[in-house]
PDB file of C-alpha atoms and ligand atoms in Angstrom:
ATOM      1  CA  UNK A   1      49.689-127.557  12.779  1.00 72.00           C
ATOM      2  CA  UNK A   2      53.078-129.070  13.702  1.00 83.00           C
ATOM      3  CA  UNK A   3      55.188-127.235  16.260  1.00 90.00           C
ATOM      4  CA  UNK A   4      58.959-126.885  16.577  1.00 93.00           C
ATOM      5  CA  UNK A   5      60.655-129.091  19.144  1.00 93.00           C
ATOM      6  CA  UNK A   6      63.139-126.390  20.099  1.00 95.00           C
ATOM      7  CA  UNK A   7      63.150-122.619  19.651  1.00 96.00           C
ATOM      8  CA  UNK A   8      65.552-119.840  20.497  1.00 96.00           C
ATOM      9  CA  UNK A   9      65.498-116.164  19.610  1.00 96.00           C
ATOM     10  CA  UNK A  10      68.629-114.041  19.511  1.00 95.00           C
ATOM     11  CA  UNK A  11      68.199-110.450  18.384  1.00 94.00           C
ATOM     12  CA  UNK A  12      66.300-110.359  15.110  1.00 95.00           C
ATOM     13  CA  UNK A  13      66.690-114.094  14.476  1.00 97.00           C
ATOM     14  CA  UNK A  14      64.440-116.942  15.651  1.00 98.00           C
ATOM     15  CA  UNK A  15      65.564-120.546  15.212  1.00 98.00           C
ATOM     16  CA  UNK A  16      63.078-123.459  15.214  1.00 98.00           C
ATOM     17  CA  UNK A  17      64.234-127.088  15.143  1.00 98.00           C
ATOM     18  CA  UNK A  18      61.937-129.870  13.956  1.00 98.00           C
ATOM     19  CA  UNK A  19      62.161-133.629  14.389  1.00 95.00           C
ATOM     20  CA  UNK A  20      62.155-134.174  10.632  1.00 94.00           C
ATOM     21  CA  UNK A  21      61.795-132.388   7.302  1.00 95.00           C
ATOM     22  CA  UNK A  22      58.113-133.359   7.037  1.00 97.00           C
ATOM     23  CA  UNK A  23      57.257-131.508  10.255  1.00 97.00           C
ATOM     24  CA  UNK A  24      59.368-128.584   9.099  1.00 98.00           C
ATOM     25  CA  UNK A  25      57.629-128.448   5.711  1.00 98.00           C
ATOM     26  CA  UNK A  26      54.184-128.636   7.299  1.00 98.00           C
ATOM     27  CA  UNK A  27      55.044-125.728   9.587  1.00 98.00           C
ATOM     28  CA  UNK A  28      56.481-123.779   6.645  1.00 98.00           C
ATOM     29  CA  UNK A  29      53.278-124.394   4.680  1.00 98.00           C
ATOM     30  CA  UNK A  30      51.275-122.694   7.424  1.00 98.00           C
ATOM     31  CA  UNK A  31      53.662-119.741   7.422  1.00 98.00           C
ATOM     32  CA  UNK A  32      53.248-119.535   3.628  1.00 98.00           C
ATOM     33  CA  UNK A  33      49.453-119.612   4.044  1.00 98.00           C
ATOM     34  CA  UNK A  34      49.520-116.920   6.741  1.00 98.00           C
ATOM     35  CA  UNK A  35      51.753-114.688   4.595  1.00 98.00           C
ATOM     36  CA  UNK A  36      49.448-115.236   1.594  1.00 98.00           C
ATOM     37  CA  UNK A  37      46.267-114.409   3.527  1.00 98.00           C
ATOM     38  CA  UNK A  38      47.845-111.340   5.147  1.00 98.00           C
ATOM     39  CA  UNK A  39      49.098-110.051   1.797  1.00 98.00           C
ATOM     40  CA  UNK A  40      45.740-110.544   0.093  1.00 98.00           C
ATOM     41  CA  UNK A  41      44.062-108.727   2.984  1.00 98.00           C
ATOM     42  CA  UNK A  42      46.499-105.819   3.082  1.00 97.00           C
ATOM     43  CA  UNK A  43      47.290-105.133  -0.579  1.00 97.00           C
ATOM     44  CA  UNK A  44      45.256-107.579  -2.621  1.00 98.00           C
ATOM     45  CA  UNK A  45      48.203-109.534  -3.982  1.00 98.00           C
ATOM     46  CA  UNK A  46      50.888-111.946  -2.759  1.00 98.00           C
ATOM     47  CA  UNK A  47      54.465-111.547  -3.947  1.00 98.00           C
ATOM     48  CA  UNK A  48      56.825-114.415  -3.026  1.00 98.00           C
ATOM     49  CA  UNK A  49      60.493-114.917  -3.940  1.00 99.00           C
ATOM     50  CA  UNK A  50      61.517-118.579  -3.991  1.00 99.00           C
ATOM     51  CA  UNK A  51      64.955-120.171  -3.718  1.00 98.00           C
ATOM     52  CA  UNK A  52      66.123-123.182  -5.644  1.00 97.00           C
ATOM     53  CA  UNK A  53      68.396-125.978  -4.494  1.00 96.00           C
ATOM     54  CA  UNK A  54      66.989-129.181  -2.937  1.00 97.00           C
ATOM     55  CA  UNK A  55      65.711-128.290   0.520  1.00 98.00           C
ATOM     56  CA  UNK A  56      62.517-126.372  -0.385  1.00 98.00           C
ATOM     57  CA  UNK A  57      61.214-128.995  -2.891  1.00 98.00           C
ATOM     58  CA  UNK A  58      59.050-130.722  -0.280  1.00 98.00           C
ATOM     59  CA  UNK A  59      57.467-127.449   0.781  1.00 98.00           C
ATOM     60  CA  UNK A  60      56.727-126.516  -2.847  1.00 98.00           C
ATOM     61  CA  UNK A  61      54.955-129.852  -3.339  1.00 98.00           C
ATOM     62  CA  UNK A  62      52.901-129.265  -0.177  1.00 98.00           C
ATOM     63  CA  UNK A  63      51.898-125.798  -1.402  1.00 98.00           C
ATOM     64  CA  UNK A  64      50.717-127.351  -4.691  1.00 98.00           C
ATOM     65  CA  UNK A  65      48.831-130.106  -2.851  1.00 98.00           C
ATOM     66  CA  UNK A  66      47.198-127.810  -0.265  1.00 98.00           C
ATOM     67  CA  UNK A  67      43.408-128.142  -0.784  1.00 98.00           C
ATOM     68  CA  UNK A  68      42.624-124.676   0.603  1.00 98.00           C
ATOM     69  CA  UNK A  69      41.473-122.174  -2.068  1.00 98.00           C
ATOM     70  CA  UNK A  70      44.119-119.813  -3.460  1.00 98.00           C
ATOM     71  CA  UNK A  71      43.445-116.747  -5.614  1.00 98.00           C
ATOM     72  CA  UNK A  72      46.311-117.639  -7.963  1.00 98.00           C
ATOM     73  CA  UNK A  73      45.509-114.711 -10.279  1.00 98.00           C
ATOM     74  CA  UNK A  74      46.766-112.441  -7.504  1.00 98.00           C
ATOM     75  CA  UNK A  75      49.829-114.512  -6.636  1.00 98.00           C
ATOM     76  CA  UNK A  76      53.182-113.673  -8.244  1.00 98.00           C
ATOM     77  CA  UNK A  77      56.154-116.025  -7.824  1.00 99.00           C
ATOM     78  CA  UNK A  78      59.677-114.767  -8.443  1.00 99.00           C
ATOM     79  CA  UNK A  79      63.102-116.416  -8.303  1.00 98.00           C
ATOM     80  CA  UNK A  80      65.582-115.468  -5.591  1.00 98.00           C
ATOM     81  CA  UNK A  81      68.377-116.560  -7.898  1.00 98.00           C
ATOM     82  CA  UNK A  82      69.191-118.673 -10.930  1.00 98.00           C
ATOM     83  CA  UNK A  83      72.052-120.526 -12.430  1.00 98.00           C
ATOM     84  CA  UNK A  84      73.188-119.270 -15.874  1.00 98.00           C
ATOM     85  CA  UNK A  85      71.904-122.390 -17.655  1.00 98.00           C
ATOM     86  CA  UNK A  86      69.105-122.907 -20.216  1.00 96.00           C
ATOM     87  CA  UNK A  87      65.572-122.919 -18.697  1.00 92.00           C
ATOM     88  CA  UNK A  88      65.068-126.698 -18.997  1.00 92.00           C
ATOM     89  CA  UNK A  89      68.519-127.591 -17.674  1.00 97.00           C
ATOM     90  CA  UNK A  90      68.750-130.050 -14.762  1.00 97.00           C
ATOM     91  CA  UNK A  91      70.449-127.361 -12.663  1.00 97.00           C
ATOM     92  CA  UNK A  92      67.843-124.669 -13.381  1.00 98.00           C
ATOM     93  CA  UNK A  93      66.030-123.346 -10.295  1.00 98.00           C
ATOM     94  CA  UNK A  94      63.080-122.385 -12.503  1.00 98.00           C
ATOM     95  CA  UNK A  95      62.873-125.986 -13.700  1.00 98.00           C
ATOM     96  CA  UNK A  96      62.809-127.329 -10.110  1.00 98.00           C
ATOM     97  CA  UNK A  97      60.154-124.826  -9.018  1.00 98.00           C
ATOM     98  CA  UNK A  98      58.108-125.495 -12.135  1.00 98.00           C
ATOM     99  CA  UNK A  99      58.267-129.275 -11.562  1.00 98.00           C
ATOM    100  CA  UNK A 100      57.441-129.200  -7.843  1.00 98.00           C
ATOM    101  CA  UNK A 101      54.961-126.311  -7.806  1.00 98.00           C
ATOM    102  CA  UNK A 102      54.107-124.239 -10.883  1.00 98.00           C
ATOM    103  CA  UNK A 103      53.144-127.160 -13.149  1.00 98.00           C
ATOM    104  CA  UNK A 104      50.729-128.359 -10.453  1.00 98.00           C
ATOM    105  CA  UNK A 105      48.766-125.154  -9.786  1.00 98.00           C
ATOM    106  CA  UNK A 106      46.549-122.945 -12.022  1.00 98.00           C
ATOM    107  CA  UNK A 107      49.084-120.085 -12.128  1.00 98.00           C
ATOM    108  CA  UNK A 108      49.223-117.849 -15.206  1.00 98.00           C
ATOM    109  CA  UNK A 109      52.617-118.107 -16.894  1.00 98.00           C
ATOM    110  CA  UNK A 110      52.898-114.293 -16.550  1.00 98.00           C
ATOM    111  CA  UNK A 111      52.703-114.736 -12.770  1.00 98.00           C
ATOM    112  CA  UNK A 112      55.837-116.914 -12.663  1.00 98.00           C
ATOM    113  CA  UNK A 113      58.670-114.416 -13.012  1.00 98.00           C
ATOM    114  CA  UNK A 114      61.716-116.419 -14.028  1.00 98.00           C
ATOM    115  CA  UNK A 115      65.183-115.050 -14.703  1.00 98.00           C
ATOM    116  CA  UNK A 116      65.753-114.961 -18.513  1.00 96.00           C
ATOM    117  CA  UNK A 117      68.941-117.015 -18.827  1.00 97.00           C
ATOM    118  CA  UNK A 118      68.504-117.325 -22.595  1.00 91.00           C
ATOM    119  CA  UNK A 119      70.057-113.864 -22.822  1.00 82.00           C
ATOM    120  CA  UNK A 120      73.694-113.309 -23.794  1.00 88.00           C
ATOM    121  CA  UNK A 121      75.637-112.920 -20.538  1.00 97.00           C
ATOM    122  CA  UNK A 122      74.915-113.182 -16.773  1.00 98.00           C
ATOM    123  CA  UNK A 123      75.394-109.414 -16.503  1.00 98.00           C
ATOM    124  CA  UNK A 124      72.763-108.768 -19.188  1.00 98.00           C
ATOM    125  CA  UNK A 125      70.423-111.311 -17.551  1.00 97.00           C
ATOM    126  CA  UNK A 126      70.783-109.496 -14.222  1.00 98.00           C
ATOM    127  CA  UNK A 127      70.023-106.159 -15.890  1.00 98.00           C
ATOM    128  CA  UNK A 128      66.940-107.554 -17.626  1.00 98.00           C
ATOM    129  CA  UNK A 129      65.652-109.047 -14.352  1.00 98.00           C
ATOM    130  CA  UNK A 130      66.360-105.757 -12.556  1.00 98.00           C
ATOM    131  CA  UNK A 131      64.344-103.828 -15.157  1.00 98.00           C
ATOM    132  CA  UNK A 132      61.510-106.326 -14.837  1.00 98.00           C
ATOM    133  CA  UNK A 133      61.440-105.952 -11.049  1.00 98.00           C
ATOM    134  CA  UNK A 134      61.466-102.148 -11.301  1.00 97.00           C
ATOM    135  CA  UNK A 135      58.607-102.138 -13.810  1.00 97.00           C
ATOM    136  CA  UNK A 136      56.523-104.713 -11.968  1.00 97.00           C
ATOM    137  CA  UNK A 137      56.822-103.181  -8.512  1.00 97.00           C
ATOM    138  CA  UNK A 138      56.361 -99.612  -9.802  1.00 95.00           C
ATOM    139  CA  UNK A 139      53.102-100.815 -11.344  1.00 92.00           C
ATOM    140  CA  UNK A 140      52.168-102.061  -7.892  1.00 89.00           C
ATOM    141  CA  UNK A 141      53.016 -98.857  -6.110  1.00 89.00           C
ATOM    142  CA  UNK A 142      56.540 -99.278  -4.741  1.00 90.00           C
ATOM    143  CA  UNK A 143      59.904 -98.084  -6.057  1.00 88.00           C
ATOM    144  CA  UNK A 144      61.806-101.028  -4.576  1.00 93.00           C
ATOM    145  CA  UNK A 145      60.783-104.670  -4.814  1.00 97.00           C
ATOM    146  CA  UNK A 146      58.763-105.442  -1.679  1.00 97.00           C
ATOM    147  CA  UNK A 147      58.190-109.163  -1.336  1.00 98.00           C
ATOM    148  CA  UNK A 148      55.622-110.466   1.126  1.00 98.00           C
ATOM    149  CA  UNK A 149      57.677-113.641   1.535  1.00 98.00           C
ATOM    150  CA  UNK A 150      61.374-114.261   0.860  1.00 98.00           C
ATOM    151  CA  UNK A 151      62.203-117.962   1.067  1.00 98.00           C
ATOM    152  CA  UNK A 152      65.939-118.601   1.436  1.00 98.00           C
ATOM    153  CA  UNK A 153      68.239-121.576   1.666  1.00 98.00           C
ATOM    154  CA  UNK A 154      71.767-121.630   3.073  1.00 98.00           C
ATOM    155  CA  UNK A 155      74.899-123.383   1.927  1.00 98.00           C
ATOM    156  CA  UNK A 156      77.517-125.019   4.162  1.00 97.00           C
ATOM    157  CA  UNK A 157      79.760-122.071   3.280  1.00 98.00           C
ATOM    158  CA  UNK A 158      77.106-119.742   4.636  1.00 98.00           C
ATOM    159  CA  UNK A 159      75.973-118.429   1.253  1.00 98.00           C
ATOM    160  CA  UNK A 160      72.344-117.604   0.633  1.00 98.00           C
ATOM    161  CA  UNK A 161      70.627-116.859  -2.659  1.00 98.00           C
ATOM    162  CA  UNK A 162      73.679-116.745  -4.911  1.00 98.00           C
ATOM    163  CA  UNK A 163      75.568-114.409  -2.582  1.00 98.00           C
ATOM    164  CA  UNK A 164      78.773-116.305  -1.875  1.00 98.00           C
ATOM    165  CA  UNK A 165      81.647-115.566   0.542  1.00 98.00           C
ATOM    166  CA  UNK A 166      84.171-112.970  -0.740  1.00 97.00           C
ATOM    167  CA  UNK A 167      81.793-111.886  -3.502  1.00 97.00           C
ATOM    168  CA  UNK A 168      81.738-108.139  -4.344  1.00 97.00           C
ATOM    169  CA  UNK A 169      77.926-108.473  -4.592  1.00 98.00           C
ATOM    170  CA  UNK A 170      77.836-108.764  -0.779  1.00 98.00           C
ATOM    171  CA  UNK A 171      78.515-105.014  -0.708  1.00 97.00           C
ATOM    172  CA  UNK A 172      75.854-104.079  -3.268  1.00 98.00           C
ATOM    173  CA  UNK A 173      73.535-101.509  -1.671  1.00 96.00           C
ATOM    174  CA  UNK A 174      71.637-100.052  -4.654  1.00 96.00           C
ATOM    175  CA  UNK A 175      71.194-102.578  -7.483  1.00 98.00           C
ATOM    176  CA  UNK A 176      68.421-105.135  -6.963  1.00 98.00           C
ATOM    177  CA  UNK A 177      70.231-107.915  -8.834  1.00 98.00           C
ATOM    178  CA  UNK A 178      73.801-109.045  -9.507  1.00 98.00           C
ATOM    179  CA  UNK A 179      75.716-111.511 -11.633  1.00 98.00           C
ATOM    180  CA  UNK A 180      77.885-113.609  -9.336  1.00 98.00           C
ATOM    181  CA  UNK A 181      80.247-116.538  -9.392  1.00 98.00           C
ATOM    182  CA  UNK A 182      79.747-119.722  -7.406  1.00 97.00           C
ATOM    183  CA  UNK A 183      82.582-121.973  -6.181  1.00 96.00           C
ATOM    184  CA  UNK A 184      80.393-124.927  -7.124  1.00 94.00           C
ATOM    185  CA  UNK A 185      79.081-125.617 -10.605  1.00 95.00           C
ATOM    186  CA  UNK A 186      77.209-124.022 -12.285  1.00 97.00           C
ATOM    187  CA  UNK A 187      79.596-121.194 -11.591  1.00 97.00           C
ATOM    188  CA  UNK A 188      77.732-118.323 -13.240  1.00 98.00           C
ATOM    189  CA  UNK A 189      74.714-117.124 -11.287  1.00 98.00           C
ATOM    190  CA  UNK A 190      72.209-114.269 -11.140  1.00 98.00           C
ATOM    191  CA  UNK A 191      70.827-113.248  -7.761  1.00 98.00           C
ATOM    192  CA  UNK A 192      68.720-110.798  -5.814  1.00 98.00           C
ATOM    193  CA  UNK A 193      70.851-108.582  -3.599  1.00 98.00           C
ATOM    194  CA  UNK A 194      70.553-107.671   0.095  1.00 98.00           C
ATOM    195  CA  UNK A 195      68.645-104.387  -0.539  1.00 97.00           C
ATOM    196  CA  UNK A 196      65.812-106.477  -1.998  1.00 98.00           C
ATOM    197  CA  UNK A 197      66.078-109.437   0.376  1.00 98.00           C
ATOM    198  CA  UNK A 198      66.096-107.185   3.445  1.00 97.00           C
ATOM    199  CA  UNK A 199      63.087-105.207   2.201  1.00 97.00           C
ATOM    200  CA  UNK A 200      60.812-108.258   2.485  1.00 97.00           C
ATOM    201  CA  UNK A 201      57.907-108.513   4.916  1.00 97.00           C
ATOM    202  CA  UNK A 202      58.725-112.089   5.984  1.00 98.00           C
ATOM    203  CA  UNK A 203      62.127-113.750   5.533  1.00 98.00           C
ATOM    204  CA  UNK A 204      62.326-117.486   6.154  1.00 98.00           C
ATOM    205  CA  UNK A 205      65.397-119.723   5.886  1.00 98.00           C
ATOM    206  CA  UNK A 206      64.892-123.456   5.469  1.00 98.00           C
ATOM    207  CA  UNK A 207      67.920-125.676   6.195  1.00 98.00           C
ATOM    208  CA  UNK A 208      68.388-129.408   6.647  1.00 98.00           C
ATOM    209  CA  UNK A 209      71.399-131.624   7.146  1.00 97.00           C
ATOM    210  CA  UNK A 210      74.332-131.864   9.544  1.00 98.00           C
ATOM    211  CA  UNK A 211      76.628-130.208   6.993  1.00 98.00           C
ATOM    212  CA  UNK A 212      74.960-126.871   7.734  1.00 98.00           C
ATOM    213  CA  UNK A 213      74.978-127.104  11.506  1.00 98.00           C
ATOM    214  CA  UNK A 214      78.297-125.308  12.035  1.00 97.00           C
ATOM    215  CA  UNK A 215      77.159-122.283  10.004  1.00 98.00           C
ATOM    216  CA  UNK A 216      73.788-122.087  11.735  1.00 98.00           C
ATOM    217  CA  UNK A 217      75.345-122.508  15.188  1.00 97.00           C
ATOM    218  CA  UNK A 218      77.694-119.617  14.426  1.00 97.00           C
ATOM    219  CA  UNK A 219      74.817-117.428  13.234  1.00 98.00           C
ATOM    220  CA  UNK A 220      72.816-118.278  16.365  1.00 97.00           C
ATOM    221  CA  UNK A 221      75.652-117.628  18.787  1.00 96.00           C
ATOM    222  CA  UNK A 222      78.009-115.020  17.361  1.00 90.00           C
ATOM    223  CA  UNK A 223      77.693-111.259  17.180  1.00 88.00           C
ATOM    224  CA  UNK A 224      80.472-111.089  14.581  1.00 90.00           C
ATOM    225  CA  UNK A 225      79.047-111.626  11.066  1.00 92.00           C
ATOM    226  CA  UNK A 226      81.189-114.114   9.164  1.00 95.00           C
ATOM    227  CA  UNK A 227      78.867-115.623   6.565  1.00 98.00           C
ATOM    228  CA  UNK A 228      76.802-113.990   3.788  1.00 98.00           C
ATOM    229  CA  UNK A 229      73.564-115.309   5.346  1.00 98.00           C
ATOM    230  CA  UNK A 230      74.282-113.104   8.397  1.00 97.00           C
ATOM    231  CA  UNK A 231      73.789-110.000   6.276  1.00 97.00           C
ATOM    232  CA  UNK A 232      70.122-110.898   5.873  1.00 98.00           C
ATOM    233  CA  UNK A 233      68.904-108.222   8.289  1.00 94.00           C
ATOM    234  CA  UNK A 234      65.316-107.218   7.590  1.00 94.00           C
ATOM    235  CA  UNK A 235      64.297-103.579   7.743  1.00 88.00           C
ATOM    236  CA  UNK A 236      61.515-104.709  10.002  1.00 83.00           C
ATOM    237  CA  UNK A 237      60.678-107.890  11.845  1.00 88.00           C
ATOM    238  CA  UNK A 238      62.481-111.106  12.434  1.00 93.00           C
ATOM    239  CA  UNK A 239      64.328-113.612  10.302  1.00 98.00           C
ATOM    240  CA  UNK A 240      63.027-117.113  10.871  1.00 98.00           C
ATOM    241  CA  UNK A 241      65.295-120.164  10.546  1.00 98.00           C
ATOM    242  CA  UNK A 242      63.467-123.496  10.143  1.00 98.00           C
ATOM    243  CA  UNK A 243      65.917-126.341  10.747  1.00 98.00           C
ATOM    244  CA  UNK A 244      65.658-130.077  10.809  1.00 98.00           C
ATOM    245  CA  UNK A 245      67.175-131.840  13.821  1.00 97.00           C
ATOM    246  CA  UNK A 246      70.481-132.450  12.007  1.00 97.00           C
ATOM    247  CA  UNK A 247      71.010-128.812  11.130  1.00 97.00           C
ATOM    248  CA  UNK A 248      69.622-127.637  14.469  1.00 97.00           C
ATOM    249  CA  UNK A 249      71.296-130.042  16.928  1.00 95.00           C
ATOM    250  CA  UNK A 250      72.783-127.055  18.756  1.00 96.00           C
ATOM    251  CA  UNK A 251      69.274-126.035  19.808  1.00 96.00           C
ATOM    252  CA  UNK A 252      68.809-129.173  21.932  1.00 93.00           C
TER     253      UNK A 252
HETATM  254  C1  6PG B   1      70.676-122.201  -5.371  1.00 80.37           C
HETATM  255  C2  6PG B   1      69.958-121.666  -4.156  1.00 80.37           C
HETATM  256  C3  6PG B   1      70.933-121.663  -3.018  1.00 80.37           C
HETATM  257  C4  6PG B   1      70.430-122.745  -2.097  1.00 80.37           C
HETATM  258  C5  6PG B   1      71.503-123.204  -1.147  1.00 80.37           C
HETATM  259  C6  6PG B   1      71.032-124.437  -0.371  1.00 80.37           C
HETATM  260  O1  6PG B   1      70.573-121.633  -6.463  1.00 80.37           O
HETATM  261  O2  6PG B   1      71.301-123.263  -5.178  1.00 80.37           O
HETATM  262  O3  6PG B   1      69.273-120.557  -4.294  1.00 80.37           O
HETATM  263  O4  6PG B   1      71.072-120.475  -2.311  1.00 80.37           O
HETATM  264  O5  6PG B   1      69.308-122.246  -1.380  1.00 80.37           O
HETATM  265  O6  6PG B   1      72.649-123.521  -1.898  1.00 80.37           O
HETATM  266  O7  6PG B   1      70.824-125.459  -1.322  1.00 80.37           O
HETATM  267  P1  6PG B   1      70.215-126.876  -0.842  1.00 80.37           P
HETATM  268  O8  6PG B   1      68.797-126.599  -0.414  1.00 80.37           O
HETATM  269  O9  6PG B   1      70.270-127.738  -2.088  1.00 80.37           O
HETATM  270  O10 6PG B   1      71.074-127.378   0.287  1.00 80.37           O
END
């Protein structure tokens, strides 16, 4: 197993810096495996919420290529967020996750819970996804979505999921999903909200690139929340930030 080159913990956040994205992805794969094995042992299933964007693609490929046995019938993959584009669109998070992971593992289609962007408006899509989450998790014994693993990215504006600065959805404390607007195209998004994100057993951020360093350095050093990603505050446990050396220079 690879190990971080640098680590600091401040409050409920631990930051690991890795020499390169390959070492980071290998470490993240082991965290994924640990979360999977713990979930199977404790409640017989593994519920993971996956982010889109570019950074996690390498990890998704490693998960697909991992030779260790996986009880895929008891694994359920959900989307953290989605752009309001058709499922096969280049900008679709579901498309990226399907290409890098789902198409390469024996996962039942019913176990890949995408966000139905074929529906009329982002607001209706969010409501449909919310109803699906409520039904699914009630069937599995909890009133609120309780993910075993929440995998998040972070933007250089400090957004995470599709929770962007100045967005009213940052203040959402009851709904599990929201329709939001992104300053970068595609503008219309659907996202999980903080009540769901913060109810997860393990929350892991993956970030790479010097363009994110300033945000991560602020999060690691300031007690005054400024960015949406700082409102990821788990009900229990730590938030783990896995950074490549460019994003985590401040740790050296
Ligand atoms: C999305 C993601 C978003 C992403 C960050 C980082 O829909 O784009 O969910 O929150 O994680 O924007 O994206 P990169 O990994 O491409 O830098």
